[in-house]
Amino acid sequence: MSKCGKIASIFEELKSTHDKTFTTKLEGFPGGPDAFLFAAKFCYGIRVEFTARNIIMVYCAADFLEMTDEYGEDNLLLKSENFLHKNVLRNWKDCILALQSCESCMPRAEKLYILKKCLNAVSMMVCTDPSLFGWPMMMYGSLQSPGGSILWNGINTGARIRSAESDWWFEDISYFSVGLFERLIKTMEGRGIRCELLAGAIMYYARKYLPGLGRWQSMQGGKARTVASFSLTPVAVDQKVLLESIETLLPKKKGKSFCRFLLGLLRVASILGVNQTCQDSLERRIGMQLELASLDGLLIPSYSDSVTLYNTDCVERIVHHFVSLESGLTLFSPPSLDLESSPSSEPLRKVARLMDSYIAEVASDVNLKPGKLRTLAGVLPESSRPLHDGLYRALDIYFKAHPWLSDGEKEELCNIIDYQKLSVDACAHASQNERLPLRVILQVLFFEQMHLRMALAGCLNVLEAESAPTGQGEIAGNATAGQIMQRDGWVTVVRENRVLKVDMEKM
């Protein structure tokens, strides 16, 4: 009672109504029995030790019990506050340990702004070059000068610490709970830490607790992490809650490896059955940077009751987002999460080539309906495909995997192809493709003959210009400079076409 204002006031209230002994309960006591035992020992003069692991719990307990200087000089609340500010908030390792151990008294720590102070301290240290203050702590400990060189008995040896990488702190904060990690990322974002670093930390955390990402997301291994000396244990997380929280933390940026990560999240989301809002947001994010996606990323298996092998409905929605949304996303800079990617002048054509490859890949699925194939092919506008060779290849694969289709169904599917946009090689293959309906083969031959006639007409025009009188020939030569180049190209094309036909017949 002499040290705790809370217990003293409770005693004063109850002794007027109770003659002898009485009991009471400290409802909502922060930290539980361990914190109360620490405070009781302090009250009775037993030696206690403040550590990074118990400081927040003890601080909250001292505040709850009102152990202020009014009830004793140098009381527990003041001692806890001094230890927090002088020891914990200035040291990376202790700050991390204190944050991880504050789960049992989070509401009280929030009310006393202890949590905010620790998060701000961690954010400030992340912003600072670790070599200036000896972080990470595990490498050389206290044997280090403020400039970063190693000391031996106080003498500067001239040796330098290895330059710390920007991701040295990823592993340490990955031992936080989902809620605490979310608070830290938002604090760092408010401090202006570069979004590529925040994205890297989020991706590291996700890969650690979502095993589904590990199969096809590259993990950076073999690096020494500061957590080796902390003796921390991974927290238990709800994967569904984790994924839904991570989606809201991700920055509005784009990059090739970042897009791959988003596709991995979408794949895991479909397995875990996250809420529709989260899934829609992931699909929209991917759609806004679809030109950076890869084919294997889009091949998302169908985990629902669908009979098809791949989730084509999801990909269709992603492409719709790409077409309808103007990409306002900017690339990461520096390009740490944007390997091999650069701003492209023709993202629409990139996506068209990607979709042609995707349709060809899913076309071998015997359960894929003709209507779905037509829908996938028609999602993009006509201007996105200068050549229709990719669509022709996908149709050929589909016809091979679905031999039971009637000629009418095949002709309906072939309507997605513009035969004037087929290359010479594709025309040569299609004209002898037994899987195509006869009417389609005749159309291919018609356009092939039309191409040849145009080529021959160009050659004749040039020959007539060359046989004209000198004066007229010069004028005609100037006028048909482009036709001469066209003639040379068409002559080459016609010759290659004949060679291909001969080769095909021999085969």
mmCIF file with all atom_site columns, C-alpha atoms in Angstrom, residues 344-465:
data_model
loop_
_atom_site.group_PDB
_atom_site.id
_atom_site.type_symbol
_atom_site.label_atom_id
_atom_site.label_alt_id
_atom_site.label_comp_id
_atom_site.label_asym_id
_atom_site.label_entity_id
_atom_site.label_seq_id
_atom_site.pdbx_PDB_ins_code
_atom_site.Cartn_x
_atom_site.Cartn_y
_atom_site.Cartn_z
_atom_site.occupancy
_atom_site.B_iso_or_equiv
_atom_site.pdbx_formal_charge
_atom_site.auth_seq_id
_atom_site.auth_comp_id
_atom_site.auth_asym_id
_atom_site.auth_atom_id
_atom_site.pdbx_PDB_model_num
ATOM 1   C CA . SER A 1 344 ? 7.487   -0.076  -72.694  1.00 0.00 ? 344 SER A CA 1
ATOM 2   C CA . SER A 1 345 ? 5.916   1.900   -75.510  1.00 0.00 ? 345 SER A CA 1
ATOM 3   C CA . GLU A 1 346 ? 3.638   -0.977  -76.446  1.00 0.00 ? 346 GLU A CA 1
ATOM 4   C CA . PRO A 1 347 ? 2.288   -2.739  -73.329  1.00 0.00 ? 347 PRO A CA 1
ATOM 5   C CA . LEU A 1 348 ? -0.882  -3.688  -75.248  1.00 0.00 ? 348 LEU A CA 1
ATOM 6   C CA . ARG A 1 349 ? 1.090   -5.776  -77.751  1.00 0.00 ? 349 ARG A CA 1
ATOM 7   C CA . LYS A 1 350 ? 3.077   -7.358  -74.927  1.00 0.00 ? 350 LYS A CA 1
ATOM 8   C CA . VAL A 1 351 ? -0.129  -8.426  -73.227  1.00 0.00 ? 351 VAL A CA 1
ATOM 9   C CA . ALA A 1 352 ? -1.501  -9.707  -76.555  1.00 0.00 ? 352 ALA A CA 1
ATOM 10  C CA . ARG A 1 353 ? 1.542   -11.955 -77.013  1.00 0.00 ? 353 ARG A CA 1
ATOM 11  C CA . LEU A 1 354 ? 1.220   -13.096 -73.396  1.00 0.00 ? 354 LEU A CA 1
ATOM 12  C CA . MET A 1 355 ? -2.461  -13.920 -73.862  1.00 0.00 ? 355 MET A CA 1
ATOM 13  C CA . ASP A 1 356 ? -1.772  -15.826 -77.098  1.00 0.00 ? 356 ASP A CA 1
ATOM 14  C CA . SER A 1 357 ? 0.740   -17.967 -75.190  1.00 0.00 ? 357 SER A CA 1
ATOM 15  C CA . TYR A 1 358 ? -1.726  -18.403 -72.318  1.00 0.00 ? 358 TYR A CA 1
ATOM 16  C CA . ILE A 1 359 ? -4.561  -19.499 -74.628  1.00 0.00 ? 359 ILE A CA 1
ATOM 17  C CA . ALA A 1 360 ? -2.212  -21.956 -76.352  1.00 0.00 ? 360 ALA A CA 1
ATOM 18  C CA . GLU A 1 361 ? -1.262  -23.377 -72.949  1.00 0.00 ? 361 GLU A CA 1
ATOM 19  C CA . VAL A 1 362 ? -4.814  -23.862 -71.674  1.00 0.00 ? 362 VAL A CA 1
ATOM 20  C CA . ALA A 1 363 ? -6.112  -25.040 -75.072  1.00 0.00 ? 363 ALA A CA 1
ATOM 21  C CA . SER A 1 364 ? -4.929  -28.589 -74.389  1.00 0.00 ? 364 SER A CA 1
ATOM 22  C CA . ASP A 1 365 ? -7.404  -28.875 -71.492  1.00 0.00 ? 365 ASP A CA 1
ATOM 23  C CA . VAL A 1 366 ? -10.130 -31.209 -72.758  1.00 0.00 ? 366 VAL A CA 1
ATOM 24  C CA . ASN A 1 367 ? -12.695 -29.562 -70.435  1.00 0.00 ? 367 ASN A CA 1
ATOM 25  C CA . LEU A 1 368 ? -12.187 -26.052 -71.838  1.00 0.00 ? 368 LEU A CA 1
ATOM 26  C CA . LYS A 1 369 ? -15.358 -24.961 -73.632  1.00 0.00 ? 369 LYS A CA 1
ATOM 27  C CA . PRO A 1 370 ? -15.226 -23.311 -77.095  1.00 0.00 ? 370 PRO A CA 1
ATOM 28  C CA . GLY A 1 371 ? -17.113 -20.299 -75.742  1.00 0.00 ? 371 GLY A CA 1
ATOM 29  C CA . LYS A 1 372 ? -14.450 -19.648 -73.099  1.00 0.00 ? 372 LYS A CA 1
ATOM 30  C CA . LEU A 1 373 ? -11.718 -19.848 -75.734  1.00 0.00 ? 373 LEU A CA 1
ATOM 31  C CA . ARG A 1 374 ? -13.527 -17.261 -77.870  1.00 0.00 ? 374 ARG A CA 1
ATOM 32  C CA . THR A 1 375 ? -13.997 -15.016 -74.828  1.00 0.00 ? 375 THR A CA 1
ATOM 33  C CA . LEU A 1 376 ? -10.307 -15.151 -73.901  1.00 0.00 ? 376 LEU A CA 1
ATOM 34  C CA . ALA A 1 377 ? -9.302  -14.359 -77.469  1.00 0.00 ? 377 ALA A CA 1
ATOM 35  C CA . GLY A 1 378 ? -11.714 -11.432 -77.717  1.00 0.00 ? 378 GLY A CA 1
ATOM 36  C CA . VAL A 1 379 ? -10.913 -9.687  -74.433  1.00 0.00 ? 379 VAL A CA 1
ATOM 37  C CA . LEU A 1 380 ? -8.214  -7.534  -76.035  1.00 0.00 ? 380 LEU A CA 1
ATOM 38  C CA . PRO A 1 381 ? -9.027  -5.012  -78.787  1.00 0.00 ? 381 PRO A CA 1
ATOM 39  C CA . GLU A 1 382 ? -8.309  -5.846  -82.437  1.00 0.00 ? 382 GLU A CA 1
ATOM 40  C CA . SER A 1 383 ? -5.450  -3.335  -82.627  1.00 0.00 ? 383 SER A CA 1
ATOM 41  C CA . SER A 1 384 ? -3.398  -5.253  -80.067  1.00 0.00 ? 384 SER A CA 1
ATOM 42  C CA . ARG A 1 385 ? -2.408  -8.013  -82.533  1.00 0.00 ? 385 ARG A CA 1
ATOM 43  C CA . PRO A 1 386 ? -0.499  -7.019  -85.701  1.00 0.00 ? 386 PRO A CA 1
ATOM 44  C CA . LEU A 1 387 ? -0.199  -10.770 -86.454  1.00 0.00 ? 387 LEU A CA 1
ATOM 45  C CA . HIS A 1 388 ? -2.637  -13.565 -85.653  1.00 0.00 ? 388 HIS A CA 1
ATOM 46  C CA . ASP A 1 389 ? -0.080  -16.378 -85.754  1.00 0.00 ? 389 ASP A CA 1
ATOM 47  C CA . GLY A 1 390 ? -0.368  -16.866 -81.965  1.00 0.00 ? 390 GLY A CA 1
ATOM 48  C CA . LEU A 1 391 ? -4.137  -17.251 -82.157  1.00 0.00 ? 391 LEU A CA 1
ATOM 49  C CA . TYR A 1 392 ? -3.806  -19.690 -85.048  1.00 0.00 ? 392 TYR A CA 1
ATOM 50  C CA . ARG A 1 393 ? -1.331  -21.795 -83.054  1.00 0.00 ? 393 ARG A CA 1
ATOM 51  C CA . ALA A 1 394 ? -3.669  -21.825 -80.029  1.00 0.00 ? 394 ALA A CA 1
ATOM 52  C CA . LEU A 1 395 ? -6.609  -22.917 -82.225  1.00 0.00 ? 395 LEU A CA 1
ATOM 53  C CA . ASP A 1 396 ? -4.555  -25.681 -83.796  1.00 0.00 ? 396 ASP A CA 1
ATOM 54  C CA . ILE A 1 397 ? -3.668  -27.001 -80.323  1.00 0.00 ? 397 ILE A CA 1
ATOM 55  C CA . TYR A 1 398 ? -7.318  -26.775 -79.283  1.00 0.00 ? 398 TYR A CA 1
ATOM 56  C CA . PHE A 1 399 ? -8.499  -28.704 -82.363  1.00 0.00 ? 399 PHE A CA 1
ATOM 57  C CA . LYS A 1 400 ? -5.895  -31.369 -81.717  1.00 0.00 ? 400 LYS A CA 1
ATOM 58  C CA . ALA A 1 401 ? -7.056  -31.792 -78.085  1.00 0.00 ? 401 ALA A CA 1
ATOM 59  C CA . HIS A 1 402 ? -10.758 -31.711 -79.089  1.00 0.00 ? 402 HIS A CA 1
ATOM 60  C CA . PRO A 1 403 ? -11.073 -33.985 -82.166  1.00 0.00 ? 403 PRO A CA 1
ATOM 61  C CA . TRP A 1 404 ? -14.810 -34.438 -81.583  1.00 0.00 ? 404 TRP A CA 1
ATOM 62  C CA . LEU A 1 405 ? -15.669 -30.853 -82.566  1.00 0.00 ? 405 LEU A CA 1
ATOM 63  C CA . SER A 1 406 ? -17.897 -30.516 -85.631  1.00 0.00 ? 406 SER A CA 1
ATOM 64  C CA . ASP A 1 407 ? -16.891 -28.455 -88.668  1.00 0.00 ? 407 ASP A CA 1
ATOM 65  C CA . GLY A 1 408 ? -19.522 -25.877 -87.719  1.00 0.00 ? 408 GLY A CA 1
ATOM 66  C CA . GLU A 1 409 ? -18.012 -25.399 -84.235  1.00 0.00 ? 409 GLU A CA 1
ATOM 67  C CA . LYS A 1 410 ? -14.531 -25.206 -85.722  1.00 0.00 ? 410 LYS A CA 1
ATOM 68  C CA . GLU A 1 411 ? -15.623 -22.604 -88.284  1.00 0.00 ? 411 GLU A CA 1
ATOM 69  C CA . GLU A 1 412 ? -17.185 -20.533 -85.513  1.00 0.00 ? 412 GLU A CA 1
ATOM 70  C CA . LEU A 1 413 ? -13.947 -20.637 -83.563  1.00 0.00 ? 413 LEU A CA 1
ATOM 71  C CA . CYS A 1 414 ? -11.906 -19.760 -86.648  1.00 0.00 ? 414 CYS A CA 1
ATOM 72  C CA . ASN A 1 415 ? -13.836 -16.494 -86.921  1.00 0.00 ? 415 ASN A CA 1
ATOM 73  C CA . ILE A 1 416 ? -11.555 -15.046 -84.245  1.00 0.00 ? 416 ILE A CA 1
ATOM 74  C CA . ILE A 1 417 ? -8.679  -15.109 -86.755  1.00 0.00 ? 417 ILE A CA 1
ATOM 75  C CA . ASP A 1 418 ? -8.087  -12.402 -89.347  1.00 0.00 ? 418 ASP A CA 1
ATOM 76  C CA . TYR A 1 419 ? -6.537  -14.372 -92.223  1.00 0.00 ? 419 TYR A CA 1
ATOM 77  C CA . GLN A 1 420 ? -5.013  -11.229 -93.681  1.00 0.00 ? 420 GLN A CA 1
ATOM 78  C CA . LYS A 1 421 ? -2.884  -10.969 -90.526  1.00 0.00 ? 421 LYS A CA 1
ATOM 79  C CA . LEU A 1 422 ? -1.364  -14.438 -90.872  1.00 0.00 ? 422 LEU A CA 1
ATOM 80  C CA . SER A 1 423 ? 2.309   -14.610 -91.787  1.00 0.00 ? 423 SER A CA 1
ATOM 81  C CA . VAL A 1 424 ? 3.557   -16.567 -94.811  1.00 0.00 ? 424 VAL A CA 1
ATOM 82  C CA . ASP A 1 425 ? 4.651   -19.423 -92.559  1.00 0.00 ? 425 ASP A CA 1
ATOM 83  C CA . ALA A 1 426 ? 1.272   -19.604 -90.845  1.00 0.00 ? 426 ALA A CA 1
ATOM 84  C CA . CYS A 1 427 ? -0.540  -19.515 -94.220  1.00 0.00 ? 427 CYS A CA 1
ATOM 85  C CA . ALA A 1 428 ? 1.654   -22.324 -95.504  1.00 0.00 ? 428 ALA A CA 1
ATOM 86  C CA . HIS A 1 429 ? 0.894   -24.434 -92.442  1.00 0.00 ? 429 HIS A CA 1
ATOM 87  C CA . ALA A 1 430 ? -2.832  -23.655 -92.447  1.00 0.00 ? 430 ALA A CA 1
ATOM 88  C CA . SER A 1 431 ? -3.263  -24.465 -96.156  1.00 0.00 ? 431 SER A CA 1
ATOM 89  C CA . GLN A 1 432 ? -2.223  -28.075 -95.448  1.00 0.00 ? 432 GLN A CA 1
ATOM 90  C CA . ASN A 1 433 ? -3.710  -28.441 -91.946  1.00 0.00 ? 433 ASN A CA 1
ATOM 91  C CA . GLU A 1 434 ? -6.151  -31.362 -92.014  1.00 0.00 ? 434 GLU A CA 1
ATOM 92  C CA . ARG A 1 435 ? -7.635  -30.305 -88.658  1.00 0.00 ? 435 ARG A CA 1
ATOM 93  C CA . LEU A 1 436 ? -9.086  -27.136 -90.168  1.00 0.00 ? 436 LEU A CA 1
ATOM 94  C CA . PRO A 1 437 ? -12.476 -27.166 -91.916  1.00 0.00 ? 437 PRO A CA 1
ATOM 95  C CA . LEU A 1 438 ? -12.344 -27.094 -95.741  1.00 0.00 ? 438 LEU A CA 1
ATOM 96  C CA . ARG A 1 439 ? -13.978 -23.675 -95.915  1.00 0.00 ? 439 ARG A CA 1
ATOM 97  C CA . VAL A 1 440 ? -11.265 -22.198 -93.657  1.00 0.00 ? 440 VAL A CA 1
ATOM 98  C CA . ILE A 1 441 ? -8.499  -23.740 -95.781  1.00 0.00 ? 441 ILE A CA 1
ATOM 99  C CA . LEU A 1 442 ? -10.054 -22.179 -98.888  1.00 0.00 ? 442 LEU A CA 1
ATOM 100 C CA . GLN A 1 443 ? -10.113 -18.783 -97.183  1.00 0.00 ? 443 GLN A CA 1
ATOM 101 C CA . VAL A 1 444 ? -6.451  -19.133 -96.251  1.00 0.00 ? 444 VAL A CA 1
ATOM 102 C CA . LEU A 1 445 ? -5.554  -20.059 -99.835  1.00 0.00 ? 445 LEU A CA 1
ATOM 103 C CA . PHE A 1 446 ? -7.602  -17.127 -101.163 1.00 0.00 ? 446 PHE A CA 1
ATOM 104 C CA . PHE A 1 447 ? -5.725  -14.601 -99.022  1.00 0.00 ? 447 PHE A CA 1
ATOM 105 C CA . GLU A 1 448 ? -2.426  -16.282 -99.853  1.00 0.00 ? 448 GLU A CA 1
ATOM 106 C CA . GLN A 1 449 ? -3.172  -15.899 -103.562 1.00 0.00 ? 449 GLN A CA 1
ATOM 107 C CA . MET A 1 450 ? -4.193  -12.295 -102.984 1.00 0.00 ? 450 MET A CA 1
ATOM 108 C CA . HIS A 1 451 ? -0.846  -11.616 -101.326 1.00 0.00 ? 451 HIS A CA 1
ATOM 109 C CA . LEU A 1 452 ? 0.954   -13.169 -104.305 1.00 0.00 ? 452 LEU A CA 1
ATOM 110 C CA . ARG A 1 453 ? -1.076  -11.074 -106.775 1.00 0.00 ? 453 ARG A CA 1
ATOM 111 C CA . MET A 1 454 ? -0.208  -7.912  -104.898 1.00 0.00 ? 454 MET A CA 1
ATOM 112 C CA . ALA A 1 455 ? 3.443   -8.878  -104.961 1.00 0.00 ? 455 ALA A CA 1
ATOM 113 C CA . LEU A 1 456 ? 3.369   -9.624  -108.704 1.00 0.00 ? 456 LEU A CA 1
ATOM 114 C CA . ALA A 1 457 ? 1.512   -6.383  -109.415 1.00 0.00 ? 457 ALA A CA 1
ATOM 115 C CA . GLY A 1 458 ? 4.193   -4.469  -107.554 1.00 0.00 ? 458 GLY A CA 1
ATOM 116 C CA . CYS A 1 459 ? 6.926   -6.211  -109.565 1.00 0.00 ? 459 CYS A CA 1
ATOM 117 C CA . LEU A 1 460 ? 5.175   -5.431  -112.903 1.00 0.00 ? 460 LEU A CA 1
ATOM 118 C CA . ASN A 1 461 ? 4.755   -1.773  -111.998 1.00 0.00 ? 461 ASN A CA 1
ATOM 119 C CA . VAL A 1 462 ? 8.428   -1.466  -111.248 1.00 0.00 ? 462 VAL A CA 1
ATOM 120 C CA . LEU A 1 463 ? 9.405   -3.239  -114.490 1.00 0.00 ? 463 LEU A CA 1
ATOM 121 C CA . GLU A 1 464 ? 7.198   -0.882  -116.525 1.00 0.00 ? 464 GLU A CA 1
ATOM 122 C CA . ALA A 1 465 ? 8.799   2.087   -114.836 1.00 0.00 ? 465 ALA A CA 1
#
